[in-house]
Coordinates of C-alpha atoms and ligand atoms in Angstrom, one line a residue:
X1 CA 0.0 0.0 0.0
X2 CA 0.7 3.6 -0.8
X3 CA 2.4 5.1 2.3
X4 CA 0.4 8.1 3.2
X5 CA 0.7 11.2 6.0
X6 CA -3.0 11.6 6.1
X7 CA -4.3 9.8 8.3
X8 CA -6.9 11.5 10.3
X9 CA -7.7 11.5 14.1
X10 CA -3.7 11.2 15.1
X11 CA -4.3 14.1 17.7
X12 CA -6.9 11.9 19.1
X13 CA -5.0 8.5 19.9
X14 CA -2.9 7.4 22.7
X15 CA 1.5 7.4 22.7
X16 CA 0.9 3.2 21.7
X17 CA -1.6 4.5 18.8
X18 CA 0.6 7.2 17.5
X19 CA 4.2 5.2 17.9
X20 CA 2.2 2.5 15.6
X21 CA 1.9 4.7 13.0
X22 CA 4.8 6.3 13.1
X23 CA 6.7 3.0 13.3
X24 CA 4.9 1.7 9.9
X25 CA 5.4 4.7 8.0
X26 CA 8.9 4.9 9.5
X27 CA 10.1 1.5 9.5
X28 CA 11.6 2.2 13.3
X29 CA 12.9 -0.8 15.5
X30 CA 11.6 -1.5 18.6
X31 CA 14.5 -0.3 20.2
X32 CA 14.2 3.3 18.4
X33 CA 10.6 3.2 19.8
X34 CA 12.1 2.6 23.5
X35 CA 14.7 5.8 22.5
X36 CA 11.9 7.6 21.7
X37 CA 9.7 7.1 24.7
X38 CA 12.3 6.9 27.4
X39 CA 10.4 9.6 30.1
X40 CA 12.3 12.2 31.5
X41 CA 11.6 14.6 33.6
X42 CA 9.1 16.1 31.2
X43 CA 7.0 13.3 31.3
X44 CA 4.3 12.0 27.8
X45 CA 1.2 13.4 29.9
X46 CA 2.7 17.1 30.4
X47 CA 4.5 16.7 27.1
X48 CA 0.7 15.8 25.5
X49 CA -0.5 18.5 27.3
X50 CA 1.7 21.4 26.3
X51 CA 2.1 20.5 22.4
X52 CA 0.0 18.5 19.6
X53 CA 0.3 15.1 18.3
X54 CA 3.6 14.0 20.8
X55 CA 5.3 10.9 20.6
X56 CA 7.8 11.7 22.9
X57 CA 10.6 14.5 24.4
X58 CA 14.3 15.5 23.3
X59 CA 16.7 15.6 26.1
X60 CA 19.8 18.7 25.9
X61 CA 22.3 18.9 28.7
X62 CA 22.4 22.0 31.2
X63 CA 25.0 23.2 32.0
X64 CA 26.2 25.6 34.6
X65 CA 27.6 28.9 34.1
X66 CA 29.6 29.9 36.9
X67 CA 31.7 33.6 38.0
X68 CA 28.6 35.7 36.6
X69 CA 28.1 38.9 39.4
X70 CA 25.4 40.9 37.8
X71 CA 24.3 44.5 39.5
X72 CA 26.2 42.6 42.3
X73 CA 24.8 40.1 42.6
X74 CA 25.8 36.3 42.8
X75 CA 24.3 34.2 40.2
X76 CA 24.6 30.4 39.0
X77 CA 23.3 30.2 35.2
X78 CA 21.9 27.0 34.1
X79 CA 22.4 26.9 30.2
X80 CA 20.3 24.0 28.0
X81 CA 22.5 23.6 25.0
X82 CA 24.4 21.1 22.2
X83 CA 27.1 23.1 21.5
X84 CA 30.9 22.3 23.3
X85 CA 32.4 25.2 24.4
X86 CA 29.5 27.4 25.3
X87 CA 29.3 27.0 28.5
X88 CA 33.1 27.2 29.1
X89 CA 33.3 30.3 27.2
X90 CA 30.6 32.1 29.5
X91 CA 32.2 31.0 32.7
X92 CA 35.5 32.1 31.6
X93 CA 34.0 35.7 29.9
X94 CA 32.4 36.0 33.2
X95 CA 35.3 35.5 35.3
X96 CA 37.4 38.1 32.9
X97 CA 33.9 40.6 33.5
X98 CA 34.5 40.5 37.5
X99 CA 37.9 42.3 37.2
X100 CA 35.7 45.3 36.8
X101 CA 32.8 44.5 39.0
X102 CA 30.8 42.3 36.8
X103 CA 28.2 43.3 34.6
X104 CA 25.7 46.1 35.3
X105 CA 21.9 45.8 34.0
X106 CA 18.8 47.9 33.7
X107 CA 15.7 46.9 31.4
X108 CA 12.4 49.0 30.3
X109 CA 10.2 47.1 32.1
X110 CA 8.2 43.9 31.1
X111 CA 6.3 46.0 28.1
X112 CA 5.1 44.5 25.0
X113 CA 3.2 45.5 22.1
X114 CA 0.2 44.6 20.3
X115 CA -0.7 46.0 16.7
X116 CA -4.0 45.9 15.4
X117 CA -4.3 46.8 11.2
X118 CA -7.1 49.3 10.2
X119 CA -7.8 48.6 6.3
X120 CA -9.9 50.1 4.0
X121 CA -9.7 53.6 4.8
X122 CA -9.9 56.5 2.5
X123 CA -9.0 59.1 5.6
X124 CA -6.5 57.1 7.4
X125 CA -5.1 60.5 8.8
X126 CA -8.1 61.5 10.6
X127 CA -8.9 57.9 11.7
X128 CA -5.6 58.1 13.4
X129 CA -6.9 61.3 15.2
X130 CA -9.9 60.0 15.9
X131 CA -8.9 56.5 17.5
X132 CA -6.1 59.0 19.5
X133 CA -9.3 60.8 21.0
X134 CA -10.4 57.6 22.4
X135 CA -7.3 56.4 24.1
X136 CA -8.9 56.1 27.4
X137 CA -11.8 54.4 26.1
X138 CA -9.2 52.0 24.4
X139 CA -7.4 51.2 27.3
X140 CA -10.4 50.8 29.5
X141 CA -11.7 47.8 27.0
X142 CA -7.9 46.3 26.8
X143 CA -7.9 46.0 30.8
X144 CA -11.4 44.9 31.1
X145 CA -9.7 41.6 29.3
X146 CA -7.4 40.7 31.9
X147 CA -8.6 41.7 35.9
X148 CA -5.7 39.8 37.1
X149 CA -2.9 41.5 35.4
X150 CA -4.0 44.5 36.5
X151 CA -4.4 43.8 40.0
X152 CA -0.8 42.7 39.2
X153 CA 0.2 46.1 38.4
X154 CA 0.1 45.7 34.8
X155 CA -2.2 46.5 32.1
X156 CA -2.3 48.6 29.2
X157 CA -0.6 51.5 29.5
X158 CA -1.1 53.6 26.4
X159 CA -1.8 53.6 22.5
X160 CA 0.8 54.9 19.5
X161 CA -1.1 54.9 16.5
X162 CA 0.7 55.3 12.2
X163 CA -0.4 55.1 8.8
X164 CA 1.5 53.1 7.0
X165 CA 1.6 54.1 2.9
X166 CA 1.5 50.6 1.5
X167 CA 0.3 49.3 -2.2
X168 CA -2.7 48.3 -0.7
X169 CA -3.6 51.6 0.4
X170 CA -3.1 53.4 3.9
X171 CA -3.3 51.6 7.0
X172 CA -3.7 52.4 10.3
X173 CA -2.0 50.4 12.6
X174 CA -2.6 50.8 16.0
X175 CA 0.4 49.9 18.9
X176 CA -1.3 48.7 22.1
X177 CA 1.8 49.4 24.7
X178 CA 1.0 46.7 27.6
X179 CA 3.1 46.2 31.2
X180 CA 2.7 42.3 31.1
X181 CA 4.1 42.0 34.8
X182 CA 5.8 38.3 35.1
X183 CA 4.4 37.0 31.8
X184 CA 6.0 36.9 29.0
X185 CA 2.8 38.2 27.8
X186 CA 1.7 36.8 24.2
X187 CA -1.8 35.4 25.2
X188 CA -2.8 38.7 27.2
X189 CA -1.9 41.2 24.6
X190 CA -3.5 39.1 22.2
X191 CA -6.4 38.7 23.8
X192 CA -6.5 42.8 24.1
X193 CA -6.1 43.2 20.7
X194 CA -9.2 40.7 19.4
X195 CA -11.4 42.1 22.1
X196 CA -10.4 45.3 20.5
X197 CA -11.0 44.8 16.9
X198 CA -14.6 45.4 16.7
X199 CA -14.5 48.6 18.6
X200 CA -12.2 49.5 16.2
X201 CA -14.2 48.8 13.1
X202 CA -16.9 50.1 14.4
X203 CA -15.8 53.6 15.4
X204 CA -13.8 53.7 12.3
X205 CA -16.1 52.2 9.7
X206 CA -12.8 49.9 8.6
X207 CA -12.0 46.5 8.5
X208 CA -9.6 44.9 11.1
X209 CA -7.6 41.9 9.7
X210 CA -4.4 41.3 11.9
X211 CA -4.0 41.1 15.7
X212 CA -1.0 40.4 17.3
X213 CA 1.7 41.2 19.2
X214 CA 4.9 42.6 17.6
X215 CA 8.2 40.5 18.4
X216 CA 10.1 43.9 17.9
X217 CA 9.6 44.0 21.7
X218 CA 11.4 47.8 21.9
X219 CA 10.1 48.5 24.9
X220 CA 11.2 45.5 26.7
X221 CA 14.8 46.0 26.3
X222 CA 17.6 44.8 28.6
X223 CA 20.6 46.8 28.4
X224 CA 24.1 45.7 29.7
X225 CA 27.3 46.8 30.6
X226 CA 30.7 45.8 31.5
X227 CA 34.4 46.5 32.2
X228 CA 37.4 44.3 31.5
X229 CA 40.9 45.2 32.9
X230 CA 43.5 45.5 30.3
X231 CA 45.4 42.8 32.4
X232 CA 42.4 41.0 32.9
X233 CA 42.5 40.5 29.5
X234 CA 45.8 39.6 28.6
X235 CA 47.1 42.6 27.3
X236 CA 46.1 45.5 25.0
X237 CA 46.6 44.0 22.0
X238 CA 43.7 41.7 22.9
X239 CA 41.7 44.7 23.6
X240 CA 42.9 46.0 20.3
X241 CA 41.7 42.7 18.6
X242 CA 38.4 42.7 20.1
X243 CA 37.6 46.7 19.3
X244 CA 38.9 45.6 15.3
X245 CA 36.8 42.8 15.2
X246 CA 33.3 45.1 16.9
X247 CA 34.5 47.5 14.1
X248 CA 34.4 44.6 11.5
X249 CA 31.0 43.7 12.7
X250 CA 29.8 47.3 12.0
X251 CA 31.2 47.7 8.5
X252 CA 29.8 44.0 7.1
X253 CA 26.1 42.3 7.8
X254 CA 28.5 39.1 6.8
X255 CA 30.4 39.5 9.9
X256 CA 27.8 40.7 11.9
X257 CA 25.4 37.9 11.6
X258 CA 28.2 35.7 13.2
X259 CA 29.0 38.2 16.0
X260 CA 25.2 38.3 17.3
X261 CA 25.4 34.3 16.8
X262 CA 28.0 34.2 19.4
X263 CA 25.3 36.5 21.5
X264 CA 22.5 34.4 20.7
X265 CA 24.5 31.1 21.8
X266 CA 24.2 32.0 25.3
X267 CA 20.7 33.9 25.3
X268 CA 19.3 31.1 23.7
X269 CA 20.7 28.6 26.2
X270 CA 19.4 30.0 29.2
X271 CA 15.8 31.1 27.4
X272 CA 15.9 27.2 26.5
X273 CA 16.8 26.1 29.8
X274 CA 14.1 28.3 31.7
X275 CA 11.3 27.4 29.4
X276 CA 11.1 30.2 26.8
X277 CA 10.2 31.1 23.8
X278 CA 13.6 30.5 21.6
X279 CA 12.0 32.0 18.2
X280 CA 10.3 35.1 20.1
X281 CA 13.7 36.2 21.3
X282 CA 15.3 35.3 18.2
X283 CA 13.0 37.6 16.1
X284 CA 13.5 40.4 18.8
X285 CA 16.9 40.1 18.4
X286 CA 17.8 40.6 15.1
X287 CA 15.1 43.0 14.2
X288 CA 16.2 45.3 16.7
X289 CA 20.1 44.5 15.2
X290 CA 18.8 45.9 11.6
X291 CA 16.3 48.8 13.0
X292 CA 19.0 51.3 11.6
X293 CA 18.5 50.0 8.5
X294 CA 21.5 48.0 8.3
X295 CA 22.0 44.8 10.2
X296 CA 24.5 45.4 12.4
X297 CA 26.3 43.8 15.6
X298 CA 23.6 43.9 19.2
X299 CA 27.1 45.0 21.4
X300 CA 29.6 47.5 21.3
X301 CA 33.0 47.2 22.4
X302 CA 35.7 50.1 22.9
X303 CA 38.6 50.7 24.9
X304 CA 38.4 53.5 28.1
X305 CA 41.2 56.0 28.7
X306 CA 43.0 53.4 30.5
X307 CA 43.4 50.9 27.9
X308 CA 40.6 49.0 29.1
X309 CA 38.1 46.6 27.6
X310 CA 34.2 48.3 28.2
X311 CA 31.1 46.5 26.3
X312 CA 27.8 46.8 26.1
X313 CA 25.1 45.1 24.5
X314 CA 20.9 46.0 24.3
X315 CA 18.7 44.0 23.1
X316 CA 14.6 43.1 23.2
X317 CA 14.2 40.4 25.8
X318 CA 10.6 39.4 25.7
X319 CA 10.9 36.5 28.5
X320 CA 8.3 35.3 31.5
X321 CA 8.0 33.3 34.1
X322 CA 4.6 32.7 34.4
X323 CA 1.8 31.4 32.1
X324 CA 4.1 29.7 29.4
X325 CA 6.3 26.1 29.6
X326 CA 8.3 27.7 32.4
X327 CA 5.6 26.6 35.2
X328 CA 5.0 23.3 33.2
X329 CA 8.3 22.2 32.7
X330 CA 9.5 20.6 36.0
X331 CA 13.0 21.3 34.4
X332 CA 12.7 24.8 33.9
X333 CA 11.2 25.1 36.9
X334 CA 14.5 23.8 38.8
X335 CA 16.6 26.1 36.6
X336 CA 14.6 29.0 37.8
X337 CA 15.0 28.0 41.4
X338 CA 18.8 27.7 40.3
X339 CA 19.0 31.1 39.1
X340 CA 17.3 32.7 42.1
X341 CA 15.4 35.5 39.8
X342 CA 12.5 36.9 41.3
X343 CA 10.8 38.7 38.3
X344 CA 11.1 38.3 34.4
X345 CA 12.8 41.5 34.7
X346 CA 15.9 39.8 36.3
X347 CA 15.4 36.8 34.3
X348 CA 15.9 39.6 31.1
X349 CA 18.9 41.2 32.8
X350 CA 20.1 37.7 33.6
X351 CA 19.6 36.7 29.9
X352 CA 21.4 39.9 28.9
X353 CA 24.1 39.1 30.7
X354 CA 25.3 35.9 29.4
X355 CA 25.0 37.4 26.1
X356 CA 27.7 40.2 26.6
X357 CA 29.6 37.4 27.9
X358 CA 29.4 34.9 25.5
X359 CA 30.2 37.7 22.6
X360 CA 33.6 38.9 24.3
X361 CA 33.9 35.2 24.9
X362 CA 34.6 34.9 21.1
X363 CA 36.1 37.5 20.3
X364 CA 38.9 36.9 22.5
X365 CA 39.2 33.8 21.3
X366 CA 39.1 34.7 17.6
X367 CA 41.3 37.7 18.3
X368 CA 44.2 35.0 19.6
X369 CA 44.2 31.5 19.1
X370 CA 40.8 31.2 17.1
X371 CA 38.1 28.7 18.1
X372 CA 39.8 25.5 16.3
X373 CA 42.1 24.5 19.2
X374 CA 39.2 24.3 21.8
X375 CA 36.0 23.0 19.4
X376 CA 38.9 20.1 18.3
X377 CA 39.9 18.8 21.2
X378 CA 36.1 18.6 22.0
X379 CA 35.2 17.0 19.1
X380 CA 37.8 14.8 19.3
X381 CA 36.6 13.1 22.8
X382 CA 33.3 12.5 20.7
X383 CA 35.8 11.0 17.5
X384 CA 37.5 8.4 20.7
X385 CA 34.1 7.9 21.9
X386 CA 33.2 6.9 18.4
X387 CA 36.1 4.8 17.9
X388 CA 34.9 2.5 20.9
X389 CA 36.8 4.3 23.9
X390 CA 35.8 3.9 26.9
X391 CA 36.9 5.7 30.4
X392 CA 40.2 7.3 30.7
X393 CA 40.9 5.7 27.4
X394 CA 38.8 8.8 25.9
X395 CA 41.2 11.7 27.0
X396 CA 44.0 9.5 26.3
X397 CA 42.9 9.2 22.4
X398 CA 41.4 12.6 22.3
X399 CA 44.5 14.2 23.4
X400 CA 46.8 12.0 20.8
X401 CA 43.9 13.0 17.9
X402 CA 44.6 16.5 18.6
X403 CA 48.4 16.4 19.5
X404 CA 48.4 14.7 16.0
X405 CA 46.2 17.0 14.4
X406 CA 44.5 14.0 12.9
X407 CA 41.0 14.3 14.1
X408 CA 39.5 11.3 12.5
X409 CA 37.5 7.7 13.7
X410 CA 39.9 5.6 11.2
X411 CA 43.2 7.2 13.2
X412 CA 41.5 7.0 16.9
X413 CA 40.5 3.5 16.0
X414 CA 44.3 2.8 15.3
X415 CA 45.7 4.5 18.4
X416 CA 43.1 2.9 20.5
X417 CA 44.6 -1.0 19.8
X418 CA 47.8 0.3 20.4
X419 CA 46.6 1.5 23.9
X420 CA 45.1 -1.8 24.4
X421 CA 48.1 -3.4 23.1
X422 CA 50.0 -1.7 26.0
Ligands
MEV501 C1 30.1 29.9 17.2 O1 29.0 29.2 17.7 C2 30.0 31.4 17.5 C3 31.2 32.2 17.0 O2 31.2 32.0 15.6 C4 30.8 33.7 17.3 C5 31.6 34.7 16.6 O3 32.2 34.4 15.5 O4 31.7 35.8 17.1 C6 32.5 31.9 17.5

């Protein structure tokens, strides 16, 4: 029989139902069905619960970040990646960062924004006007959606309204400029928005299509700095090295995209690891690096009148720590309690944090050595490992493989019998 990926009801059946299928279609051994289903911590029921159609969880190691003091404070940083060197390279970056007290944060506050799009218009200027004269009314109907956010403290706060000339016509779009408190906030300002719409339409005489939030969070940015000792850094020529390659990063979108990789490497880690949303902060991030029009790197780096190293970084940092996966993951909810952060404000700062860190991380290393020397004597534990080594055998044939420059199964197979030999 024809294979076929229509089959209907899959949402509705049970883990055994589902791994059926999927086995058929597949071909997968039963052992592959035992990989797949091994429970975690994130067990099927919550797993079911929080996505559609699951047949079973990933697992990523955490690792710890250690040295970071941020606003003085003492923090451990649980980061959920696959990537060697990562972690090593934010614990190191952080130790560098306390030679000048660490890394100081503020943030805007947990604000998001919604947009709502007015169509079919012929005075879009004075329906901009006229919605402005209604701002109270506006906000009144946005925080009649959500009780509990306001008796948080948050709520909607105010309303920006443009026209945007498109080839459809002028369109209003209207900026609904919400505190979302502890929440990352999607689902409330979402909710605002559609409870809006037919106000909208109504007041207007347009039509509403989209309503949503924006991901160019600009008003929840986290903004970092920190100071390096010129000795602390081995020297001004590595402070030289990092301020060439921030420069090189400014001239070339090329370069760039690899410098706010570096960033994004460690603010991903952690926004994994607490149980947030990867592709929000992803968006945020590189929007905001291209809002001058040309992408460019999200940190600076220059050197003080002392020869020192000083960086910054600012970037939109739309995380929560209630009402998303971070209360549902058990996991996330253990890397919270490992952070200590008592609002999503210092999980933002936090965030930020690691990313100034794991950016000056890099360059120093591609301003010296270059990254080949750590990621290969990494890799090669995983060649040995491949090879069949086992125990201290591993180091032993990792650190021949690199000594040899020879990073490869066939050799690691061959230096592993000689060990055995011996
Ligand atoms: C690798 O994951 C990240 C780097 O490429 C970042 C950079 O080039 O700045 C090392």
């Amino acid at each position: 029989m024809e294979k076929t990926s229509r089959i209907s009801g899959f949402h509705k059946m049970g883990l055994e139902e589902r791994l059926k299928i999927v086995q058929s279609f597949s071909d997968l051994k039963e052992e592959e069905l035992r990989t797949l289903t091994k429970e975690g911590a994130l067990n099927f029921e919550t797993a079911n619960r929080m996505i559609e159609n699951v047949i079973g969880t990933i697992q990523l190691p955490i690792g710890i970040a250690m040295n970071f003091l941020i606003n003085g404070k003492e923090y451990l940083i649980p980061m959920a990646i696959e990537e060697p060197s990562v972690v090593a390279a934010a614990s190191n970056a952080a130790r560098f960062a306390r030679s000048g007290g660490g890394f100081f944060v503020t943030n805007t506050g947990p604000v998001m924004i919604a947009q709502i799009q007015l169509v079919h218009l012929s005075d879009a200027h004075a329906t901009r006007m006229a919605l402005f004269e209604r701002k109270e009314e506006i906000l009144e109907l946005a925080n009649a959606q959500d009780p509990m956010l306001v008796s948080l403290g948050g709520g909607a706060r105010d309303v920006e309204i443009r026209v945007l000339n498109t080839p459809l016509g002028d369109m209003v779009i209207i900026h609904l400029i919400v505190d979302t408190r502890d929440a990352m906030g999607a689902n409330a300002v979402n909710t605002m928005a559609e409870a809006l719409a037919p106000f909208i339409e109504e007041w207007t005489g347009g039509r509403v299509y989209l309503r949503i939030l924006s991901n160019l969070a600009e008003k929840r940015l986290v903004r970092v700095r920190t100071k390096i000792t010129k000795e602390a850094m081995g020297g001004e020529d590595i402070v030289d090295g990092i301020v060439y390659a921030q420069t090189f990063a400014e001239a070339d979108p090329y370069r760039a995209a690899t410098h706010n990789k570096g960033i994004m490497n460690g603010v991903i880690a952690v926004v994994i690891a607490t149980g947030n949303d990867t592709r929000a902060i992803e968006a945020g991030a590189h929007t905001y690096a291209a809002r001058s029009g040309q992408y460019g790197p999200l940190t600076t780096w220059e050197k003080d009148g002392e020869g020192n190293l000083v960086g910054t970084l600012e970037l939109p940092m739309a995380v929560g720590l209630v009402g998303g996966a971070t209360k549902v993951n058990p996991v996330s909810q253990v890397a919270v309690k490992i952070l200590g952060v008592k609002s999503a404000v210092e999980l933002g700062e936090v965030i930020g944090a690691v990313g100034l860190a794991q950016n000056l991380a890099a360059l120093r290393v591609l301003a010296t050595e270059g990254v080949q020397r750590g990621h290969m004597s990494l890799h090669a534990k995983n060649i040995a490992v491949m090879a069949g080594a086992t125990g201290a055998l591993i180091e032993e044939v990792a650190k021949r493989l690199v000594e040899e420059k020879k990073v490869r199964v066939d050799r690691a197979k061959e230096i592993l019998e000689e060990l055995k030999k011996k």
